[in-house]
Tab-separated table of N, CA, C and O in Angstrom:
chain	number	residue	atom	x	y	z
A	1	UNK	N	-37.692	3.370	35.703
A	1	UNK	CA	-36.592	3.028	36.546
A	1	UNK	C	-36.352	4.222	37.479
A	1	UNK	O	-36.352	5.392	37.096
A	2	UNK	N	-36.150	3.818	38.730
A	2	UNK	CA	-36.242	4.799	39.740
A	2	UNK	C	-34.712	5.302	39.621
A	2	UNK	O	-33.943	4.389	39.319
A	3	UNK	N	-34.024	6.758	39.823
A	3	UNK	CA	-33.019	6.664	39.808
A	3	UNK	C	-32.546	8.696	40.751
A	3	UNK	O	-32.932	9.808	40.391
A	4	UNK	N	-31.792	8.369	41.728
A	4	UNK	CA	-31.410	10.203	41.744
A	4	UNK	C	-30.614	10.770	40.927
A	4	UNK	O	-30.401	10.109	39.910
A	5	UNK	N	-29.950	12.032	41.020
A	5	UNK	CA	-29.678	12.715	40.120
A	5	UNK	C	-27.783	12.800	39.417
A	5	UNK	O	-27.107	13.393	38.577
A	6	UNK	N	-27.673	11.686	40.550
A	6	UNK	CA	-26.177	11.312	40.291
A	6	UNK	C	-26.576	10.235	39.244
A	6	UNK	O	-26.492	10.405	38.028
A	7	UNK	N	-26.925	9.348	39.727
A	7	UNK	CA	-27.407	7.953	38.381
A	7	UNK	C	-27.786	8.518	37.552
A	7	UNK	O	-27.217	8.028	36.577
A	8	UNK	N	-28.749	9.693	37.053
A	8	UNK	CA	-29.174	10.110	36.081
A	8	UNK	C	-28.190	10.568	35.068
A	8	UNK	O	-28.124	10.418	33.848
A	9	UNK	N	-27.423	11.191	35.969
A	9	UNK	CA	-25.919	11.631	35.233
A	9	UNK	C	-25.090	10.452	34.831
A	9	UNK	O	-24.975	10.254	33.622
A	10	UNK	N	-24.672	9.880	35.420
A	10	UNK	CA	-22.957	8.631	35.258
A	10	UNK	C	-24.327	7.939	34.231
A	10	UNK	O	-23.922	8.160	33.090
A	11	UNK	N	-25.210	7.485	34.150
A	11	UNK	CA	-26.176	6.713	33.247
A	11	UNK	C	-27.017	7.429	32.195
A	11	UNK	O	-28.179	7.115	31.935
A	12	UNK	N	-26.402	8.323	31.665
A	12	UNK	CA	-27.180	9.164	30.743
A	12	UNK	C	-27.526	8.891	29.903
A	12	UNK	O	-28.490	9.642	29.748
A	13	UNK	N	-27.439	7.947	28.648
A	13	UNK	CA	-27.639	7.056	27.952
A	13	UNK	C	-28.605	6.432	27.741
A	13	UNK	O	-29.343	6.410	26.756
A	14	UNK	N	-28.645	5.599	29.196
A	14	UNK	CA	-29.763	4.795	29.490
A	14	UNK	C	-31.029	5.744	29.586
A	14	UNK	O	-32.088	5.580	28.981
A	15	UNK	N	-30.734	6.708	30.411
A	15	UNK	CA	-31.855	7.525	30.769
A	15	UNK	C	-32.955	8.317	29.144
A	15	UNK	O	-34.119	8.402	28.753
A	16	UNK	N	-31.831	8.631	28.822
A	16	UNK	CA	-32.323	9.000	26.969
A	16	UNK	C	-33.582	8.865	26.358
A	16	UNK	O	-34.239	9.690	25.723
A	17	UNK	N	-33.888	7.322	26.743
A	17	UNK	CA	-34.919	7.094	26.555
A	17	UNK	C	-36.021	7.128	27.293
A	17	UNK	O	-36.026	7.139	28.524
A	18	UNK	N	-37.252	7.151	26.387
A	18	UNK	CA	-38.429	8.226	27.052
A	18	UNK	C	-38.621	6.833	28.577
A	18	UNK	O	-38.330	7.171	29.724
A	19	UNK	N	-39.043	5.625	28.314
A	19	UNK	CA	-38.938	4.746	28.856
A	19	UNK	C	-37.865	3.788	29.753
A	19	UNK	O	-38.007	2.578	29.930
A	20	UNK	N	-36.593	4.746	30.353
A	20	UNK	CA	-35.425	3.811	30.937
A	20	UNK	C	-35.530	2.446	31.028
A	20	UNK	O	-36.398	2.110	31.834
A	21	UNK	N	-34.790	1.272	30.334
A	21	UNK	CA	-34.654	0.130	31.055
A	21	UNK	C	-33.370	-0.506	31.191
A	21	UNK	O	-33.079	-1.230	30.239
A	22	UNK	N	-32.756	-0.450	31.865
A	22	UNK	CA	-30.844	-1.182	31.347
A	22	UNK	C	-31.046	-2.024	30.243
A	22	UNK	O	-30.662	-1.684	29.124
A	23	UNK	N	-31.782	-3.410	30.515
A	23	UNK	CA	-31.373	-4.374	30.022
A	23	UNK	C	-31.719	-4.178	28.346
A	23	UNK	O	-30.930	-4.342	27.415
A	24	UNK	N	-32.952	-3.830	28.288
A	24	UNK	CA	-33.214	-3.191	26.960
A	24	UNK	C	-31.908	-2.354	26.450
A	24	UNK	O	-31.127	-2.717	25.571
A	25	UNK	N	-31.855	-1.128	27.224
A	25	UNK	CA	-30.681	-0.226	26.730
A	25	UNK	C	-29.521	-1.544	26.260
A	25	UNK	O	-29.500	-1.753	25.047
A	26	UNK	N	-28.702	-2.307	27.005
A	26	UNK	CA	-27.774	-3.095	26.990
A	26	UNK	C	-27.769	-3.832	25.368
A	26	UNK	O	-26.801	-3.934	24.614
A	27	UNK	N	-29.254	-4.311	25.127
A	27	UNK	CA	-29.321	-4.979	24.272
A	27	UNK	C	-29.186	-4.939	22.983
A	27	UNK	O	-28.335	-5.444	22.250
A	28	UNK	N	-30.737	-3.845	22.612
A	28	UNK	CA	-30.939	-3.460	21.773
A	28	UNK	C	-30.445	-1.928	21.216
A	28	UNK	O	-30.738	-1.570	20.075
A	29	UNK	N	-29.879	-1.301	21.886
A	29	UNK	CA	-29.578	0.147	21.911
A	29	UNK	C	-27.828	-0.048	21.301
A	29	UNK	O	-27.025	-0.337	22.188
A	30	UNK	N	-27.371	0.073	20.148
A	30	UNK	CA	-25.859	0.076	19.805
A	30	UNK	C	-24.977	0.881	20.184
A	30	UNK	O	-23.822	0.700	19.797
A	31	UNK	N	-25.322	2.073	21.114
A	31	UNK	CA	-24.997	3.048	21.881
A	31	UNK	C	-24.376	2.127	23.034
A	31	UNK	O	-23.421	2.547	23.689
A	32	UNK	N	-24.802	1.158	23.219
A	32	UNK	CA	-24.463	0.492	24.958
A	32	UNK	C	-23.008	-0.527	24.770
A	32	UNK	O	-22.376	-0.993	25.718
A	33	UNK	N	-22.605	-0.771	22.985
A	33	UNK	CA	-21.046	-1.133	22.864
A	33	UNK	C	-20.501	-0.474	23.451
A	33	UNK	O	-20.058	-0.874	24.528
A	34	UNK	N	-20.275	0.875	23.012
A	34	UNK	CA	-19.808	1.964	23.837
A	34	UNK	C	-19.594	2.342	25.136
A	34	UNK	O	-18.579	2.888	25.566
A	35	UNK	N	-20.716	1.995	25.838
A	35	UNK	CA	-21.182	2.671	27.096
A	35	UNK	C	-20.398	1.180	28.160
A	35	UNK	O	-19.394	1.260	28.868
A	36	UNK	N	-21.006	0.324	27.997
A	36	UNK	CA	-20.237	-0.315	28.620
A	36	UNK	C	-18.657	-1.120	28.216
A	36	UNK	O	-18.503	-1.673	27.127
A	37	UNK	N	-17.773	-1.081	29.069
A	37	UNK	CA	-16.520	-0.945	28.524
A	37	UNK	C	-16.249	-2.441	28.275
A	37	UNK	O	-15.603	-2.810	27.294
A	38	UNK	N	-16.782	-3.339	29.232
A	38	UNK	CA	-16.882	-4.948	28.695
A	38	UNK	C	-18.155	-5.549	28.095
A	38	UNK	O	-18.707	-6.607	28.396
A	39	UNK	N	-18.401	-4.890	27.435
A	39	UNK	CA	-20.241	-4.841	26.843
A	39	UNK	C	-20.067	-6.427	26.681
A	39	UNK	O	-20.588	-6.842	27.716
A	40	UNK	N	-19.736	-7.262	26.142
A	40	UNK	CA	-19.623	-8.874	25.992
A	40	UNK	C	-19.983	-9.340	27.194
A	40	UNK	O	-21.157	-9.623	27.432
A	41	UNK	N	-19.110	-9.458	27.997
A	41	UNK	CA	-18.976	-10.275	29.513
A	41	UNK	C	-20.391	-9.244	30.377
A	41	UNK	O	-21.028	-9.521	31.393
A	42	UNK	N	-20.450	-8.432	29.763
A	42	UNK	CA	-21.411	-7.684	30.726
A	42	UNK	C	-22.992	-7.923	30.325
A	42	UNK	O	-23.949	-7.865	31.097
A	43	UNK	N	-23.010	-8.151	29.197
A	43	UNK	CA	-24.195	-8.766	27.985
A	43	UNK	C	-24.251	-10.171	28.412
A	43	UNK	O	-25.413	-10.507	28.639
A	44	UNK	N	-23.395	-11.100	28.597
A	44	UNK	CA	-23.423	-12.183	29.136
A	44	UNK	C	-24.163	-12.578	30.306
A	44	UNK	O	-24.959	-13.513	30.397
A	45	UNK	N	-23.676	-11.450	31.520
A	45	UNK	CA	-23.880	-11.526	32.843
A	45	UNK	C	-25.362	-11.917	32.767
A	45	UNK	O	-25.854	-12.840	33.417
A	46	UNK	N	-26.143	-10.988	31.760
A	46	UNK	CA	-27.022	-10.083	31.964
A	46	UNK	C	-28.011	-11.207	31.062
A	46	UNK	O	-29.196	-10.875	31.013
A	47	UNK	N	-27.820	-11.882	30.689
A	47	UNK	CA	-28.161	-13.294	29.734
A	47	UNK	C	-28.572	-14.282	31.215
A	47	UNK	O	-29.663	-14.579	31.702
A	48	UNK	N	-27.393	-14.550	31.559
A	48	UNK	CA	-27.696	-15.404	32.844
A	48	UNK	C	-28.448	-15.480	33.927
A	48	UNK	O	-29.018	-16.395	34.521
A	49	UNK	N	-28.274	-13.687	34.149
A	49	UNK	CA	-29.723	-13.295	35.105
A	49	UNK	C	-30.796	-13.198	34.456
A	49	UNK	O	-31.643	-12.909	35.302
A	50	UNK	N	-31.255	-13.260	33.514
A	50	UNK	CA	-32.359	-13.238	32.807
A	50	UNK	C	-33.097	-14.945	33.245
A	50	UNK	O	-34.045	-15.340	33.923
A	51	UNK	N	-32.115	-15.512	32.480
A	51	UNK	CA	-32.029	-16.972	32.655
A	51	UNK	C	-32.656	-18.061	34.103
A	51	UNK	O	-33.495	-18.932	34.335
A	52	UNK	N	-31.741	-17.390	34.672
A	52	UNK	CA	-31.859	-17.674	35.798
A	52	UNK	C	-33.355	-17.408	36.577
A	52	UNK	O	-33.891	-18.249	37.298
A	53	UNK	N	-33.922	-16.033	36.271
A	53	UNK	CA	-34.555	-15.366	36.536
A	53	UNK	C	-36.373	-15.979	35.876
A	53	UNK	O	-37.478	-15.662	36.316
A	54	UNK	N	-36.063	-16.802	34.857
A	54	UNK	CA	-36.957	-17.008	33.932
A	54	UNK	C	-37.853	-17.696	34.688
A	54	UNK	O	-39.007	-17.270	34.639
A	55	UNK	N	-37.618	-18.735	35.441
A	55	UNK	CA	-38.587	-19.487	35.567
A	55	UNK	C	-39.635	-19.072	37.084
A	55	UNK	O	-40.808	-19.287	37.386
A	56	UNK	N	-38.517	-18.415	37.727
A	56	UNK	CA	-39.779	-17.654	38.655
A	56	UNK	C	-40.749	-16.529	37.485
A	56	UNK	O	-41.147	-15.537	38.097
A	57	UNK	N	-41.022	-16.535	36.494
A	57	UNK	CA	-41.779	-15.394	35.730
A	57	UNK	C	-43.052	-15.940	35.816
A	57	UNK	O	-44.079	-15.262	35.825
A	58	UNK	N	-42.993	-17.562	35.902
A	58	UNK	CA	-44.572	-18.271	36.013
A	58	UNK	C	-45.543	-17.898	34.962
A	58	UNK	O	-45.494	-18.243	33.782
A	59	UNK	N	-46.859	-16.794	35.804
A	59	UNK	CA	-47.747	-16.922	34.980
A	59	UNK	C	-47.697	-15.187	34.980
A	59	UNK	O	-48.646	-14.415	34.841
A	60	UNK	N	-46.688	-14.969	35.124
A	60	UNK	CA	-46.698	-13.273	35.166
A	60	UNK	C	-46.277	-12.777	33.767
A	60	UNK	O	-45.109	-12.470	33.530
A	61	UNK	N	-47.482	-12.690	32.643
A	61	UNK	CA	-46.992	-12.300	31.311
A	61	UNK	C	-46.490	-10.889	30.744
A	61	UNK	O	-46.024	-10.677	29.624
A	62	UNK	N	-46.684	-10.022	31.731
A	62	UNK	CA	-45.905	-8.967	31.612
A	62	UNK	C	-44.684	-9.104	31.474
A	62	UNK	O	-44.143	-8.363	30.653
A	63	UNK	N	-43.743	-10.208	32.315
A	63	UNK	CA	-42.611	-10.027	32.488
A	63	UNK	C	-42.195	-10.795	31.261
A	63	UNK	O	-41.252	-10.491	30.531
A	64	UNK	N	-43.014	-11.840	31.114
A	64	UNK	CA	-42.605	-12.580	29.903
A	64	UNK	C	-42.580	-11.866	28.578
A	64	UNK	O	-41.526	-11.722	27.959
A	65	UNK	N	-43.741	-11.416	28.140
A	65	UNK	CA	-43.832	-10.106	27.264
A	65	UNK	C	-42.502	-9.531	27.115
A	65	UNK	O	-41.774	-9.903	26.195
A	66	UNK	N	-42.193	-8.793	27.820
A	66	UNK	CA	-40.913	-8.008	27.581
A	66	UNK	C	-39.678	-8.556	27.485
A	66	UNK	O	-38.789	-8.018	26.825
A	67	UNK	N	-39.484	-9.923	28.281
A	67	UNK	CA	-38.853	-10.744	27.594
A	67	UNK	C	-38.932	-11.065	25.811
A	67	UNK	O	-38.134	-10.989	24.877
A	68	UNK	N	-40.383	-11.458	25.985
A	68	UNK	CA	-40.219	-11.852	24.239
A	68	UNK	C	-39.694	-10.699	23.058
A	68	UNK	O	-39.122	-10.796	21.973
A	69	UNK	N	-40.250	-9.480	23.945
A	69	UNK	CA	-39.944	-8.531	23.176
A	69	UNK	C	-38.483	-7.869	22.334
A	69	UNK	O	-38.097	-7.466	21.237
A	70	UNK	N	-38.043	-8.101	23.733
A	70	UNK	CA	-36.749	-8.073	23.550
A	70	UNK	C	-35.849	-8.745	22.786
A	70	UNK	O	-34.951	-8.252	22.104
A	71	UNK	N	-36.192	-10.157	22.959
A	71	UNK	CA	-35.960	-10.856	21.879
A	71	UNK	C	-35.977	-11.079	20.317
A	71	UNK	O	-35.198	-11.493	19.459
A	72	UNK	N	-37.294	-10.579	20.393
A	72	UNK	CA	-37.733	-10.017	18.374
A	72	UNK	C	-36.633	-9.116	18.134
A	72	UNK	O	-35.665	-9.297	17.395
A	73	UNK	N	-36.994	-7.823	19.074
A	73	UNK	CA	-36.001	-6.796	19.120
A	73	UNK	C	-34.280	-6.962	18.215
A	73	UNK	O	-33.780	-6.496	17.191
A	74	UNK	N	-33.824	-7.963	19.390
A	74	UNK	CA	-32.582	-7.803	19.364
A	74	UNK	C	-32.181	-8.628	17.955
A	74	UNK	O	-31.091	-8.290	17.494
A	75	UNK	N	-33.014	-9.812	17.097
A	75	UNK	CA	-33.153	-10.182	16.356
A	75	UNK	C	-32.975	-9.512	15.072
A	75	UNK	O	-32.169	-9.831	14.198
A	76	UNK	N	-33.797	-8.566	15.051
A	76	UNK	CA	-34.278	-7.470	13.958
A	76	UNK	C	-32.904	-6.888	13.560
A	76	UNK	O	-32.705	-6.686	12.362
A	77	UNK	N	-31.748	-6.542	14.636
A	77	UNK	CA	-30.878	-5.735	14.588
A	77	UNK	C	-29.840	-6.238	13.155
A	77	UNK	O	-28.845	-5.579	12.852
């Protein structure tokens, strides 16, 4: 995730990891109750754009991948 050195800061959290990703961070990371102050409605949002987002993914299995991943992921918790 591309980010300058102000985002790096106000998003430190996210950044933490060796790999940055929000939505990951958001999900699976229990640090991100915290971090975000409406983590629900904001976890939601973030459901919908996914959603929404899904069906342009086509035949692009990378994106799907990390979708699924995420999913096991957040499962496991």
């Amino acid at each position: 995730m591309a980010a300058n050195a102000l985002t790096r800061a106000l998003c430190s959290p996210v950044f933490a990891d060796p790999a940055p990703n929000s939505s990951r961070f958001a999900f699976l990371n229990l640090a991100a109750r915290d971090y975000y102050v409406e983590w629900d409605k904001d976890t939601q949002e973030l459901v919908a754009t996914m959603r929404g987002k899904a069906g342009r993914i086509g035949t692009d299995a990378k994106k799907g991948d990390s979708v699924s991943v995420m999913l096991r992921e957040q499962l496991a918790l």
